[in-house]
Short mmCIF file of C-alpha atoms in Angstrom, two decimals:
data_model
loop_
_atom_site.label_atom_id
_atom_site.label_comp_id
_atom_site.label_asym_id
_atom_site.label_seq_id
_atom_site.Cartn_x
_atom_site.Cartn_y
_atom_site.Cartn_z
CA MET W 244 -48.79 -19.50 3.82
CA SER W 245 -45.42 -21.19 4.46
CA ILE W 246 -42.16 -19.22 4.67
CA GLU W 247 -40.83 -21.12 1.63
CA VAL W 248 -43.75 -19.97 -0.57
CA LEU W 249 -43.56 -16.42 0.83
CA THR W 250 -39.83 -16.29 0.07
CA LEU W 251 -40.43 -17.45 -3.50
CA LEU W 252 -43.17 -14.86 -4.02
CA PHE W 253 -41.17 -12.10 -2.31
CA PHE W 254 -37.94 -12.50 -4.28
CA GLY W 255 -39.81 -13.38 -7.46
CA SER W 256 -41.70 -10.07 -7.22
CA LEU W 257 -38.46 -8.16 -6.57
CA LEU W 258 -36.76 -9.74 -9.58
CA PHE W 259 -39.79 -9.25 -11.84
CA PHE W 260 -40.08 -5.51 -11.17
CA LEU W 261 -36.30 -4.97 -11.34
CA LEU W 262 -36.20 -6.66 -14.75
CA LEU W 263 -38.95 -4.26 -15.87
CA GLY W 264 -36.41 -1.48 -15.25
CA LEU W 265 -38.09 0.19 -12.26
CA PRO W 266 -35.84 2.04 -9.78
CA LEU W 267 -34.37 -0.17 -7.05
CA ALA W 268 -35.54 2.03 -4.17
CA PHE W 269 -39.20 1.93 -5.23
CA VAL W 270 -39.15 -1.78 -6.04
CA LEU W 271 -37.46 -2.71 -2.77
CA GLY W 272 -39.67 -0.43 -0.67
CA GLY W 273 -42.92 -1.01 -2.56
CA VAL W 274 -42.80 -4.82 -2.59
CA SER W 275 -41.72 -4.84 1.08
CA VAL W 276 -44.61 -2.58 2.14
CA VAL W 277 -47.15 -4.75 0.28
CA PHE W 278 -45.86 -7.95 1.92
CA LEU W 279 -45.70 -6.28 5.34
CA TYR W 280 -49.33 -5.24 5.06
CA PHE W 281 -50.59 -8.69 4.07
CA THR W 282 -48.46 -10.61 6.61
CA TRP W 283 -48.54 -8.32 9.68
CA GLY W 284 -51.11 -5.63 8.94
CA PHE W 285 -50.98 -1.85 9.09
CA ASP W 286 -49.24 -1.70 12.47
CA SER W 287 -46.06 -3.18 10.95
CA PHE W 288 -45.38 0.18 9.25
CA TYR W 289 -44.61 1.69 12.66
CA MET W 290 -41.74 -0.81 13.00
CA VAL W 291 -40.27 0.34 9.67
CA ALA W 292 -40.58 4.01 10.63
CA SER W 293 -38.87 3.30 13.95
CA GLN W 294 -35.93 1.58 12.23
CA ILE W 295 -35.57 4.41 9.70
CA TRP W 296 -35.64 7.02 12.47
CA GLY W 297 -32.85 5.21 14.30
CA THR W 298 -30.72 5.11 11.14
CA MET W 299 -31.25 8.79 10.31
CA GLU W 300 -29.99 9.71 13.78
CA SER W 301 -26.64 8.03 12.96
CA PHE W 302 -23.74 10.51 12.85
CA THR W 303 -21.93 8.16 10.42
CA LEU W 304 -24.37 9.09 7.64
CA VAL W 305 -22.95 12.63 7.51
CA ALA W 306 -19.79 11.22 5.91
CA ILE W 307 -21.62 10.11 2.76
CA PRO W 308 -22.50 13.54 1.27
CA LEU W 309 -19.12 14.90 2.37
CA PHE W 310 -17.11 12.17 0.63
CA VAL W 311 -19.33 12.43 -2.48
CA PHE W 312 -18.82 16.22 -2.61
CA MET W 313 -15.06 15.74 -2.19
CA ALA W 314 -15.05 13.33 -5.15
CA MET W 315 -17.10 15.66 -7.33
CA VAL W 316 -14.72 18.58 -6.70
CA LEU W 317 -11.52 16.55 -7.18
CA GLU W 318 -12.86 15.13 -10.44
CA ARG W 319 -12.72 18.63 -11.95
CA THR W 320 -9.47 20.03 -10.54
CA GLY W 321 -6.95 18.66 -13.08
CA VAL W 322 -5.18 16.46 -10.50
CA ALA W 323 -5.63 13.36 -12.69
CA ARG W 324 -4.06 15.05 -15.73
CA ASP W 325 -0.92 16.09 -13.85
CA LEU W 326 -0.64 12.68 -12.19
CA TYR W 327 -0.78 10.98 -15.57
CA ARG W 328 1.91 13.27 -16.96
CA MET W 329 4.15 12.30 -14.03
CA MET W 330 3.50 8.56 -14.50
CA HIS W 331 4.04 8.93 -18.25
CA LEU W 332 7.56 10.26 -17.65
CA TRP W 333 8.55 7.82 -14.86
CA PHE W 334 7.01 4.55 -16.07
CA GLY W 335 6.74 5.03 -19.85
CA GLY W 336 10.19 3.57 -20.57
CA LEU W 337 9.11 0.14 -19.28
CA ARG W 338 7.09 -2.45 -21.15
CA GLY W 339 3.60 -2.06 -19.77
CA GLY W 340 4.77 1.12 -18.03
CA LEU W 341 1.81 3.29 -19.02
CA ALA W 342 -0.59 0.58 -17.82
CA ILE W 343 1.28 0.29 -14.50
CA GLY W 344 1.31 4.07 -14.14
CA THR W 345 -2.43 4.18 -14.81
CA LEU W 346 -3.00 1.61 -12.04
CA VAL W 347 -0.93 3.68 -9.60
CA ILE W 348 -2.97 6.78 -10.44
CA CYS W 349 -6.20 4.83 -9.96
CA ALA W 350 -4.95 3.71 -6.53
CA VAL W 351 -4.12 7.33 -5.59
CA PHE W 352 -7.52 8.49 -6.85
CA ALA W 353 -9.18 5.71 -4.85
CA ALA W 354 -7.45 6.94 -1.70
CA MET W 355 -8.81 10.43 -2.37
CA VAL W 356 -12.40 10.07 -3.55
CA GLY W 357 -14.11 6.95 -2.12
CA ILE W 358 -16.26 6.17 -5.19
CA SER W 359 -15.65 4.03 -8.27
CA GLY W 360 -16.61 6.09 -11.30
CA ALA W 361 -14.25 9.05 -10.83
CA ALA W 362 -11.01 7.24 -11.75
CA VAL W 363 -12.67 5.37 -14.65
CA VAL W 364 -13.91 8.58 -16.27
CA ALA W 365 -10.66 10.49 -15.61
CA MET W 366 -8.34 7.74 -16.90
CA GLY W 367 -10.69 6.85 -19.77
CA THR W 368 -10.42 10.46 -20.91
CA ILE W 369 -6.69 11.00 -20.29
CA ALA W 370 -4.83 7.67 -20.26
CA LEU W 371 -6.79 5.56 -22.77
CA PRO W 372 -6.10 7.73 -25.88
CA SER W 373 -2.43 7.97 -24.86
CA MET W 374 -2.04 4.18 -24.53
CA LEU W 375 -3.87 3.46 -27.80
CA GLU W 376 -1.75 5.99 -29.71
CA ARG W 377 1.40 4.25 -28.50
CA GLY W 378 0.38 0.81 -29.70
CA TYR W 379 -1.17 -0.70 -26.56
CA ASP W 380 -3.61 -3.54 -27.10
CA ARG W 381 -7.07 -2.06 -26.60
CA LYS W 382 -8.23 -4.86 -24.28
CA MET W 383 -5.19 -4.39 -22.06
CA ALA W 384 -5.75 -0.62 -21.87
CA LEU W 385 -9.50 -0.92 -21.23
CA GLY W 386 -9.04 -3.68 -18.64
CA VAL W 387 -6.46 -1.70 -16.68
CA ILE W 388 -8.71 1.36 -16.44
CA ASN W 389 -11.72 -0.75 -15.50
CA THR W 390 -9.96 -2.67 -12.74
CA GLY W 391 -8.10 0.33 -11.29
CA GLY W 392 -11.25 2.43 -11.31
CA GLY W 393 -13.02 -0.13 -9.13
CA TRP W 394 -10.51 0.29 -6.31
CA GLY W 395 -12.34 3.42 -5.17
CA ILE W 396 -14.68 1.29 -3.06
CA LEU W 397 -11.89 -0.82 -1.49
CA ILE W 398 -9.02 1.56 -0.76
CA PRO W 399 -10.22 3.94 1.99
CA PRO W 400 -12.06 6.23 2.26
CA SER W 401 -14.97 4.27 0.78
CA ILE W 402 -18.66 5.14 0.81
CA LEU W 403 -19.57 1.46 0.45
CA MET W 404 -17.54 0.67 3.58
CA ILE W 405 -19.41 3.37 5.48
CA LEU W 406 -22.72 1.79 4.48
CA TYR W 407 -21.42 -1.68 5.41
CA ALA W 408 -20.43 -0.38 8.86
CA LEU W 409 -23.80 1.32 9.25
CA ILE W 410 -25.75 -1.86 8.43
CA THR W 411 -23.60 -4.34 10.38
CA GLY W 412 -22.61 -2.19 13.35
CA VAL W 413 -18.83 -2.57 12.88
CA SER W 414 -16.37 0.32 13.17
CA VAL W 415 -15.92 2.52 10.08
CA GLY W 416 -12.30 3.18 11.10
CA GLN W 417 -11.58 -0.55 11.32
CA MET W 418 -13.15 -1.12 7.89
CA PHE W 419 -11.00 1.65 6.42
CA ALA W 420 -7.85 0.17 7.95
CA ALA W 421 -8.83 -3.33 6.77
CA GLY W 422 -9.10 -2.16 3.15
CA ILE W 423 -5.49 -0.92 2.84
CA MET W 424 -3.58 -4.23 2.66
CA PRO W 425 -6.09 -5.96 0.32
CA GLY W 426 -5.91 -2.88 -1.91
CA VAL W 427 -2.11 -3.16 -2.01
CA LEU W 428 -2.41 -6.91 -2.69
CA LEU W 429 -4.72 -6.31 -5.65
CA MET W 430 -2.43 -3.65 -7.07
CA VAL W 431 0.66 -5.90 -6.77
CA MET W 432 -1.13 -8.85 -8.36
CA THR W 433 -2.38 -6.72 -11.26
CA VAL W 434 1.06 -5.16 -11.83
CA ILE W 435 2.64 -8.65 -11.87
CA TYR W 436 0.09 -9.73 -14.48
CA ILE W 437 0.88 -6.71 -16.67
CA VAL W 438 4.66 -7.22 -16.37
CA VAL W 439 4.42 -10.95 -17.21
CA ARG W 440 1.97 -10.40 -20.07
CA SER W 441 3.96 -7.55 -21.62
CA THR W 442 7.20 -9.56 -21.31
CA LEU W 443 5.71 -12.63 -23.02
CA GLN W 444 3.78 -10.55 -25.58
CA PRO W 445 5.67 -7.25 -26.08
CA HIS W 446 3.17 -6.00 -28.68
CA MET W 447 0.45 -5.86 -25.97
CA ALA W 448 2.10 -3.02 -24.03
CA PRO W 449 5.23 -1.60 -25.72
CA ALA W 450 7.68 0.75 -24.02
CA LEU W 451 7.75 4.40 -25.07
CA PRO W 452 10.39 5.48 -27.59
CA PRO W 453 13.42 7.22 -25.95
CA GLU W 454 12.41 10.70 -27.14
CA GLU W 455 9.13 10.52 -25.18
CA ARG W 456 10.60 9.39 -21.87
CA GLY W 457 11.68 12.84 -20.72
CA SER W 458 14.86 14.05 -19.06
CA TRP W 459 15.65 13.61 -15.38
CA PRO W 460 14.91 17.30 -14.60
CA ASP W 461 11.50 16.86 -16.28
CA LYS W 462 10.83 13.76 -14.21
CA PHE W 463 11.68 15.44 -10.92
CA ARG W 464 9.61 18.52 -11.78
CA ALA W 465 6.67 16.25 -12.57
CA LEU W 466 6.84 14.77 -9.04
CA ARG W 467 5.17 17.94 -7.80
CA ALA W 468 1.92 16.46 -9.14
CA VAL W 469 1.76 13.97 -6.26
CA LEU W 470 2.06 16.56 -3.49
CA LEU W 471 -1.60 17.63 -3.47
CA PRO W 472 -3.03 14.07 -3.70
CA ILE W 473 -0.73 12.94 -0.88
CA GLY W 474 -1.86 15.96 1.13
CA VAL W 475 -5.54 15.08 0.64
CA VAL W 476 -4.92 11.42 1.54
CA PHE W 477 -2.97 12.48 4.63
CA MET W 478 -5.75 14.85 5.70
CA VAL W 479 -8.34 12.05 5.47
CA LEU W 480 -6.56 8.85 6.50
CA GLY W 481 -3.87 10.49 8.63
CA SER W 482 -6.43 12.27 10.77
CA ILE W 483 -8.33 8.98 11.36
CA ILE W 484 -5.26 6.83 12.09
CA GLY W 485 -3.74 9.56 14.25
CA GLY W 486 -6.88 9.67 16.37
CA ILE W 487 -7.45 13.34 15.57
CA THR W 488 -10.86 12.84 13.95
CA THR W 489 -13.58 10.23 13.58
CA PRO W 490 -14.10 8.87 10.04
CA THR W 491 -17.10 11.18 9.70
CA GLU W 492 -15.11 14.24 10.74
CA ALA W 493 -12.29 13.13 8.41
CA ALA W 494 -14.74 13.46 5.51
CA ALA W 495 -14.93 17.18 6.28
CA MET W 496 -11.11 17.29 6.24
CA GLY W 497 -11.26 15.66 2.79
CA VAL W 498 -13.66 18.33 1.55
CA LEU W 499 -11.25 21.00 2.79
CA GLY W 500 -8.39 19.24 0.97
CA SER W 501 -10.40 19.07 -2.26
CA LEU W 502 -11.23 22.79 -2.05
CA ILE W 503 -7.54 23.62 -1.48
CA SER W 504 -6.65 21.46 -4.52
CA ALA W 505 -9.25 23.27 -6.61
CA ALA W 506 -7.84 26.62 -5.51
CA VAL W 507 -4.26 25.57 -6.36
CA TYR W 508 -5.38 24.46 -9.84
CA ARG W 509 -7.42 27.69 -10.21
CA GLN W 510 -10.65 25.72 -10.55
CA LEU W 511 -12.35 27.02 -7.39
CA LYS W 512 -15.20 28.60 -9.33
CA TRP W 513 -18.84 29.04 -8.46
CA GLY W 514 -20.02 26.97 -11.45
CA ILE W 515 -17.88 23.97 -10.48
CA LEU W 516 -18.97 24.11 -6.83
CA GLN W 517 -22.62 24.46 -7.85
CA GLU W 518 -22.44 21.45 -10.20
CA ALA W 519 -20.59 19.38 -7.58
CA ALA W 520 -23.20 20.28 -4.94
CA ILE W 521 -26.15 19.37 -7.20
CA ARG W 522 -24.60 16.01 -8.15
CA THR W 523 -23.92 15.37 -4.46
CA PHE W 524 -27.56 16.08 -3.57
CA LYS W 525 -28.75 13.71 -6.30
CA LEU W 526 -26.43 10.85 -5.36
CA THR W 527 -26.99 11.26 -1.61
CA GLY W 528 -30.75 11.42 -2.11
CA MET W 529 -30.66 8.18 -4.09
CA ILE W 530 -28.63 6.45 -1.34
CA MET W 531 -31.05 7.68 1.36
CA TRP W 532 -34.11 6.38 -0.49
CA ILE W 533 -32.44 3.01 -0.98
CA LEU W 534 -31.65 2.95 2.76
CA PHE W 535 -35.31 3.62 3.60
CA ALA W 536 -36.42 0.87 1.22
CA ALA W 537 -33.84 -1.53 2.65
CA HIS W 538 -35.24 -1.07 6.16
CA ALA W 539 -38.68 -1.94 4.85
CA PHE W 540 -37.19 -5.00 3.13
CA SER W 541 -35.35 -6.11 6.25
CA ALA W 542 -38.44 -5.70 8.43
CA ALA W 543 -40.67 -7.55 5.93
CA TYR W 544 -38.38 -10.50 5.37
CA GLN W 545 -37.44 -10.95 9.01
CA SER W 546 -41.07 -10.79 10.06
CA MET W 547 -41.80 -13.74 7.74
CA GLY W 548 -39.32 -15.91 9.67
CA ALA W 549 -36.57 -15.67 7.07
CA GLN W 550 -33.71 -16.00 9.54
CA GLU W 551 -34.65 -19.55 10.51
CA LEU W 552 -35.18 -20.52 6.85
CA ILE W 553 -31.81 -19.18 5.70
CA GLU W 554 -29.93 -20.71 8.62
CA GLY W 555 -31.60 -24.05 7.94
CA MET W 556 -30.66 -23.88 4.25
CA MET W 557 -27.08 -22.94 5.04
CA GLN W 558 -26.69 -25.98 7.27
CA HIS W 559 -27.26 -28.23 4.25
CA ILE W 560 -24.46 -26.65 2.20
CA PRO W 561 -21.48 -29.05 1.97
CA GLY W 562 -18.10 -27.96 3.31
CA GLY W 563 -19.15 -26.71 6.73
CA PRO W 564 -18.60 -23.05 7.66
CA TRP W 565 -16.19 -22.46 4.77
CA GLY W 566 -18.68 -23.95 2.34
CA ILE W 567 -21.28 -21.46 3.61
CA ILE W 568 -18.90 -18.48 3.16
CA ILE W 569 -18.01 -19.62 -0.38
CA ALA W 570 -21.73 -20.04 -1.18
CA MET W 571 -22.35 -16.47 0.05
CA MET W 572 -19.52 -15.18 -2.16
CA VAL W 573 -20.96 -16.99 -5.19
CA ILE W 574 -24.45 -15.57 -4.52
CA ILE W 575 -23.03 -12.05 -4.17
CA PHE W 576 -20.92 -12.49 -7.34
CA PHE W 577 -23.97 -13.32 -9.46
CA LEU W 578 -26.14 -10.64 -7.86
CA ALA W 579 -23.41 -8.08 -8.58
CA MET W 580 -23.75 -8.78 -12.30
CA VAL W 581 -27.30 -7.45 -12.39
CA LEU W 582 -27.97 -5.29 -9.31
CA ASP W 583 -26.68 -2.07 -7.79
CA PRO W 584 -23.94 -2.69 -5.15
CA VAL W 585 -25.75 -0.63 -2.51
CA GLY W 586 -28.93 -2.60 -3.17
CA ILE W 587 -27.11 -5.94 -2.92
CA MET W 588 -25.59 -4.85 0.37
CA LEU W 589 -28.94 -3.85 1.81
CA ILE W 590 -30.69 -7.01 0.57
CA THR W 591 -28.07 -9.58 1.61
CA LEU W 592 -26.32 -8.26 4.73
CA PRO W 593 -29.34 -8.40 7.08
CA VAL W 594 -29.64 -12.09 6.11
CA PHE W 595 -25.95 -13.06 5.87
CA MET W 596 -24.42 -11.18 8.80
CA PRO W 597 -26.06 -13.09 11.69
CA ILE W 598 -24.94 -16.34 10.03
CA VAL W 599 -21.36 -15.05 9.58
CA LYS W 600 -21.20 -14.09 13.27
CA SER W 601 -22.75 -17.36 14.44
CA LEU W 602 -20.08 -19.28 12.49
CA GLY W 603 -17.36 -17.35 14.35
CA PHE W 604 -16.00 -15.35 11.40
CA ASP W 605 -14.76 -11.76 11.75
CA PRO W 606 -17.35 -9.34 10.27
CA ILE W 607 -14.51 -6.95 9.29
CA TRP W 608 -12.82 -9.74 7.29
CA PHE W 609 -16.15 -10.71 5.70
CA GLY W 610 -16.74 -7.04 4.87
CA ILE W 611 -13.52 -6.89 2.84
CA LEU W 612 -14.49 -10.04 0.91
CA PHE W 613 -17.91 -8.47 0.34
CA VAL W 614 -16.47 -5.16 -0.92
CA ILE W 615 -14.02 -6.89 -3.32
CA ASN W 616 -16.96 -8.86 -4.69
CA MET W 617 -18.85 -5.60 -5.19
CA GLU W 618 -15.77 -4.23 -6.93
CA ILE W 619 -15.88 -7.18 -9.33
CA GLY W 620 -19.56 -6.39 -9.89
CA TYR W 621 -18.65 -2.87 -11.05
CA LYS W 622 -16.85 -4.34 -14.07
CA THR W 623 -18.71 -7.55 -14.92
CA PRO W 624 -21.32 -7.75 -17.70
CA PRO W 625 -24.10 -7.16 -18.31
CA PHE W 626 -24.73 -4.19 -15.96
CA GLY W 627 -21.37 -3.27 -14.39
CA PHE W 628 -21.34 0.50 -13.80
CA ASN W 629 -17.71 0.97 -14.81
CA LEU W 630 -18.39 -0.65 -18.18
CA PHE W 631 -20.91 2.06 -18.98
CA TYR W 632 -18.82 4.87 -17.49
CA LEU W 633 -15.99 3.77 -19.77
CA LYS W 634 -18.23 3.41 -22.84
CA GLY W 635 -19.21 7.04 -22.38
CA VAL W 636 -15.62 8.30 -22.84
CA VAL W 637 -13.93 5.81 -25.23
CA PRO W 638 -13.11 6.65 -28.88
CA PRO W 639 -15.83 5.74 -31.42
CA GLY W 640 -14.05 2.61 -32.73
CA ILE W 641 -14.26 0.77 -29.38
CA THR W 642 -17.39 -1.35 -28.95
CA MET W 643 -19.16 -2.64 -25.84
CA LYS W 644 -17.95 -6.11 -26.85
CA ASP W 645 -14.32 -4.90 -26.55
CA ILE W 646 -15.03 -3.49 -23.09
CA TYR W 647 -16.73 -6.70 -21.94
CA ALA W 648 -13.87 -8.88 -23.20
CA SER W 649 -11.20 -6.67 -21.61
CA VAL W 650 -12.23 -7.43 -18.01
CA VAL W 651 -11.91 -11.24 -18.06
CA PRO W 652 -8.26 -11.62 -16.86
CA PHE W 653 -8.69 -8.86 -14.28
CA VAL W 654 -11.82 -10.48 -12.83
CA ILE W 655 -9.84 -13.73 -12.47
CA ILE W 656 -7.11 -11.82 -10.60
CA GLU W 657 -9.67 -10.39 -8.16
CA ILE W 658 -11.24 -13.81 -7.57
CA LEU W 659 -7.74 -15.13 -6.78
CA ALA W 660 -7.29 -12.21 -4.37
CA ILE W 661 -10.52 -13.16 -2.57
CA ALA W 662 -9.22 -16.74 -2.26
CA ILE W 663 -5.88 -15.50 -0.84
CA ILE W 664 -7.64 -13.27 1.74
CA MET W 665 -9.87 -16.19 2.73
CA ILE W 666 -6.80 -18.40 3.27
CA TYR W 667 -4.81 -15.63 5.00
CA PRO W 668 -7.39 -13.44 6.82
CA GLN W 669 -4.56 -11.50 8.52
CA ILE W 670 -4.23 -9.52 5.26
CA ALA W 671 -7.51 -7.82 6.19
CA THR W 672 -7.42 -8.03 9.98
CA TRP W 673 -3.82 -7.10 10.84
CA LEU W 674 -3.97 -3.32 10.33
CA PRO W 675 -7.27 -2.85 12.23
CA GLY W 676 -5.63 -4.71 15.14
CA VAL W 677 -2.59 -2.41 14.99
CA PHE W 678 -4.46 0.90 14.71
CA PHE W 679 -7.49 0.14 16.87
#
């Protein structure tokens, strides 16, 4: 059977079972094992086991449960509530101020937790009712929370970046450093959009009345709320950049910081730690099973001769190397609408990465484009995770249609950011060159 027919059957089977609603890990692994057996026979399973064994020996994997546990603890400490109070006092007097403050909090949360859902749930619970009560347009408020919540996978530390480094063989520390400037770029672009929109349409994001803006003593007292988050960020990123720890060891520093934060907020209780640990086990277990399945997928597809097929197809894409990169981004964009980001990464990277390297592009730079595209996937219909996280905490009057419509301008901003980083790759590559 030709590689073209095998490819059609292989991906058709994957899509069919995924649309039936079966778990990604079992679909990816099960279909791969069946194709391996019928193309290479029983002995091919030893190749999969060998690859999985090599991955499980990787010290980098230890960072995943540690960062997840850190996020689960921080989510329950009350840090987000105090941060929002501080932003409310400092930014509320500006048009669009609460939205800008919410974005800043999301960026801080992203630099603490490394996953997407934490900031969406926290800000959906705390900031959304506050903005709606003060006359903010619901689409503006929902869109801000959705877009800021997605930054958890771009601004380091990021679990998705760890997985990218694990699959492609690049440095985790360099990926973390590469995510800082694009994260700042996205925040600046989004703030500019809010300022312009609220200036042209003041009813979209009105300023707070004078009596709610707080006195200067109140504002300075509220600044204490940023001390603990800055401390946690410094413990994680500072220890990596300073050369004190590896990224994996820095995850343990982050856990220590989250436990200190919980103790300061008097939330260091057995029940909270137990719940955080159980959720960590569940999430980490899911990631491990998807990793196992992805190795089976990679072995199956490569054994069919996929590399030659994909490279041949890419050569026929107009626009040369840049046309190929844009085509990859478009493929990832549409996959992100319907599949889990970890699954997309494990399906596409074994195919795309050799091509990216052969074209002479920096895999760190491509990784940042990839992660931003995954970030867009978290908030694009029909299956963006952040959309459903947000639906779970919004007031009853807000429909899924409102949430879907709210993300459109923010998705356009992120696509523009991808274009800017493609034109000026130094945005992603400069800091890794400085620190490493």
